[in-house]
């Protein structure tokens, strides 16, 4: 069975996938990639590729979707199928980039407590905005990654690559959470329309954090891609 490489998003680590793992094939080889190193999308892509199997399927979540597409461009012969979850091909809006930059520069040295409650709640379906277990899980991921990674990822430039989507030749699945407050359905549609033959699936009952909120539905969406 082709290995699956999993790329998390902004201030998230391997725990992002915990709820999804029981719904994946038990014999599926998994490779958990980290985006804790690298100060650019290209640097992250190169670092991940260096540790990947020779050939693999690839799932990129949110910021990881930008890295995943760069990996496909750098090593198209190695990526057999691609899933892009809760992501976009657009550049970050200037206001969002400015806010992240200000937060990074204002973060005091010393212990890092993870992302704030309001920022995490915005990533969740409105029904989950008060889910203390989910909020704590996301905060813990940020806390484990620490201040240096927070600063590095907050200052990262995510440039638009919409014009390059047509060069992606592998089978591609685009997944959008129906109640995602951070990425619009239009952005998911742009990805699906820009990548030849791509398939779009909208997951009900999910905000931005699809792997945490609807792990079984996400695994079901991935099943055709993972089949031997």
CSV table of C-alpha atoms in Angstrom, one decimal, residues 7-151:
chain,number,residue,atom,x,y,z
A,7,UNK,CA,1.3,17.7,6.6
A,8,UNK,CA,-0.3,19.7,9.4
A,9,UNK,CA,-1.2,23.4,9.4
A,10,UNK,CA,-0.3,26.5,11.3
A,11,UNK,CA,0.8,25.8,14.9
A,12,UNK,CA,-0.4,22.2,14.7
A,13,UNK,CA,1.5,18.9,15.1
A,14,UNK,CA,0.9,15.2,14.7
A,15,UNK,CA,-2.0,15.2,17.2
A,16,UNK,CA,-4.1,16.9,14.5
A,17,UNK,CA,-4.6,13.4,13.0
A,18,UNK,CA,-5.3,11.4,16.2
A,19,UNK,CA,-9.0,11.2,15.7
A,20,UNK,CA,-8.7,10.2,12.1
A,21,UNK,CA,-6.2,7.4,12.5
A,22,UNK,CA,-8.7,4.8,13.7
A,23,UNK,CA,-10.7,5.3,10.5
A,24,UNK,CA,-7.8,4.7,8.1
A,25,UNK,CA,-6.8,1.2,6.8
A,26,UNK,CA,-4.9,-0.5,9.6
A,27,UNK,CA,-2.1,-1.5,7.2
A,28,UNK,CA,-1.6,2.0,5.7
A,29,UNK,CA,2.0,3.2,6.2
A,30,UNK,CA,1.9,6.7,7.6
A,31,UNK,CA,4.6,9.4,7.6
A,32,UNK,CA,4.0,12.3,10.0
A,33,UNK,CA,5.7,15.4,8.6
A,34,UNK,CA,6.6,18.4,10.7
A,35,UNK,CA,6.5,22.0,9.5
A,36,UNK,CA,8.4,23.3,12.5
A,37,UNK,CA,11.5,24.0,10.4
A,38,UNK,CA,12.0,26.3,7.5
A,39,UNK,CA,11.3,30.0,7.0
A,40,UNK,CA,9.6,29.7,3.6
A,41,UNK,CA,7.1,27.4,1.9
A,42,UNK,CA,9.9,26.2,-0.4
A,43,UNK,CA,12.3,25.5,2.5
A,44,UNK,CA,9.6,23.5,4.3
A,45,UNK,CA,8.8,21.5,1.2
A,46,UNK,CA,12.4,20.6,0.7
A,47,UNK,CA,12.8,19.6,4.3
A,48,UNK,CA,9.7,17.3,4.2
A,49,UNK,CA,10.7,15.7,0.9
A,50,UNK,CA,14.1,14.8,2.4
A,51,UNK,CA,12.4,12.6,5.0
A,52,UNK,CA,9.7,11.1,2.8
A,53,UNK,CA,9.5,7.6,1.2
A,54,UNK,CA,10.5,7.4,-2.4
A,55,UNK,CA,6.9,7.5,-3.6
A,56,UNK,CA,3.8,8.4,-1.5
A,57,UNK,CA,0.3,9.9,-1.4
A,58,UNK,CA,0.2,13.3,0.2
A,59,UNK,CA,-2.3,15.2,2.4
A,60,UNK,CA,-1.7,18.9,3.1
A,61,UNK,CA,-3.9,20.7,5.7
A,62,UNK,CA,-4.4,24.5,5.6
A,63,UNK,CA,-0.8,25.9,5.5
A,64,UNK,CA,0.3,22.4,4.8
A,65,UNK,CA,-1.6,22.6,1.5
A,66,UNK,CA,0.8,25.3,0.3
A,67,UNK,CA,3.7,23.1,1.2
A,68,UNK,CA,2.1,20.1,-0.4
A,69,UNK,CA,1.7,21.8,-3.8
A,70,UNK,CA,5.3,23.0,-3.7
A,71,UNK,CA,6.3,19.4,-3.0
A,72,UNK,CA,4.4,18.2,-6.1
A,73,UNK,CA,6.1,20.9,-8.2
A,74,UNK,CA,9.6,19.9,-6.8
A,75,UNK,CA,9.1,16.2,-7.1
A,76,UNK,CA,6.1,15.4,-9.3
A,77,UNK,CA,7.3,11.8,-10.0
A,78,UNK,CA,7.2,11.0,-6.2
A,79,UNK,CA,3.7,12.2,-5.3
A,80,UNK,CA,1.2,9.7,-6.6
A,81,UNK,CA,-2.0,11.4,-5.3
A,82,UNK,CA,-2.8,14.6,-3.5
A,83,UNK,CA,-5.4,15.7,-0.9
A,84,UNK,CA,-5.8,19.4,-0.1
A,85,UNK,CA,-7.8,20.0,3.0
A,86,UNK,CA,-9.1,23.4,4.2
A,87,UNK,CA,-6.6,25.3,2.2
A,88,UNK,CA,-6.3,27.9,-0.6
A,89,UNK,CA,-4.2,28.9,-3.6
A,90,UNK,CA,-4.6,32.6,-2.7
A,91,UNK,CA,-2.0,34.8,-0.9
A,92,UNK,CA,-2.9,35.7,2.6
A,93,UNK,CA,-4.8,39.0,2.7
A,94,UNK,CA,-2.5,41.9,3.7
A,95,UNK,CA,-4.5,42.5,6.9
A,96,UNK,CA,-4.2,38.9,8.0
A,97,UNK,CA,-0.4,38.9,7.3
A,98,UNK,CA,0.0,42.2,9.2
A,99,UNK,CA,-1.9,40.8,12.2
A,100,UNK,CA,0.2,37.7,12.3
A,101,UNK,CA,3.4,39.7,12.0
A,102,UNK,CA,2.4,42.0,14.8
A,103,UNK,CA,1.4,39.0,17.1
A,104,UNK,CA,4.8,37.4,16.3
A,105,UNK,CA,6.8,40.5,17.1
A,106,UNK,CA,4.8,41.2,20.3
A,107,UNK,CA,5.1,37.6,21.7
A,108,UNK,CA,7.2,37.8,24.9
A,109,UNK,CA,10.1,35.5,25.5
A,110,UNK,CA,9.7,32.7,27.9
A,111,UNK,CA,7.1,29.9,28.1
A,112,UNK,CA,4.7,29.9,25.2
A,113,UNK,CA,1.1,29.1,26.1
A,114,UNK,CA,-0.2,28.3,22.6
A,115,UNK,CA,-2.8,30.1,20.5
A,116,UNK,CA,-5.4,32.2,22.1
A,117,UNK,CA,-8.9,31.0,22.8
A,118,UNK,CA,-10.6,33.4,20.3
A,119,UNK,CA,-8.2,32.4,17.4
A,120,UNK,CA,-8.8,28.7,18.1
A,121,UNK,CA,-12.6,29.1,18.3
A,122,UNK,CA,-12.6,30.8,15.0
A,123,UNK,CA,-11.1,27.7,13.5
A,124,UNK,CA,-13.9,25.5,14.7
A,125,UNK,CA,-17.5,25.0,13.6
A,126,UNK,CA,-19.7,27.4,15.6
A,127,UNK,CA,-21.2,24.5,17.5
A,128,UNK,CA,-17.7,23.5,18.7
A,129,UNK,CA,-16.5,27.0,19.7
A,130,UNK,CA,-17.1,26.2,23.3
A,131,UNK,CA,-15.8,22.6,23.2
A,132,UNK,CA,-13.2,22.8,25.9
A,133,UNK,CA,-11.6,19.5,24.9
A,134,UNK,CA,-11.0,20.6,21.4
A,135,UNK,CA,-9.8,24.0,22.5
A,136,UNK,CA,-7.4,22.5,24.9
A,137,UNK,CA,-6.1,20.0,22.2
A,138,UNK,CA,-5.4,22.8,19.7
A,139,UNK,CA,-3.7,25.0,22.4
A,140,UNK,CA,-1.6,22.1,23.5
A,141,UNK,CA,-0.2,21.6,20.0
A,142,UNK,CA,0.8,25.2,19.8
A,143,UNK,CA,2.4,25.0,23.3
A,144,UNK,CA,4.4,22.0,22.3
A,145,UNK,CA,5.7,23.7,19.1
A,146,UNK,CA,6.8,26.7,21.1
A,147,UNK,CA,7.5,30.4,20.6
A,148,UNK,CA,10.2,30.1,18.0
A,149,UNK,CA,8.0,28.1,15.7
A,150,UNK,CA,5.1,30.5,16.4
A,151,UNK,CA,7.2,33.4,15.3
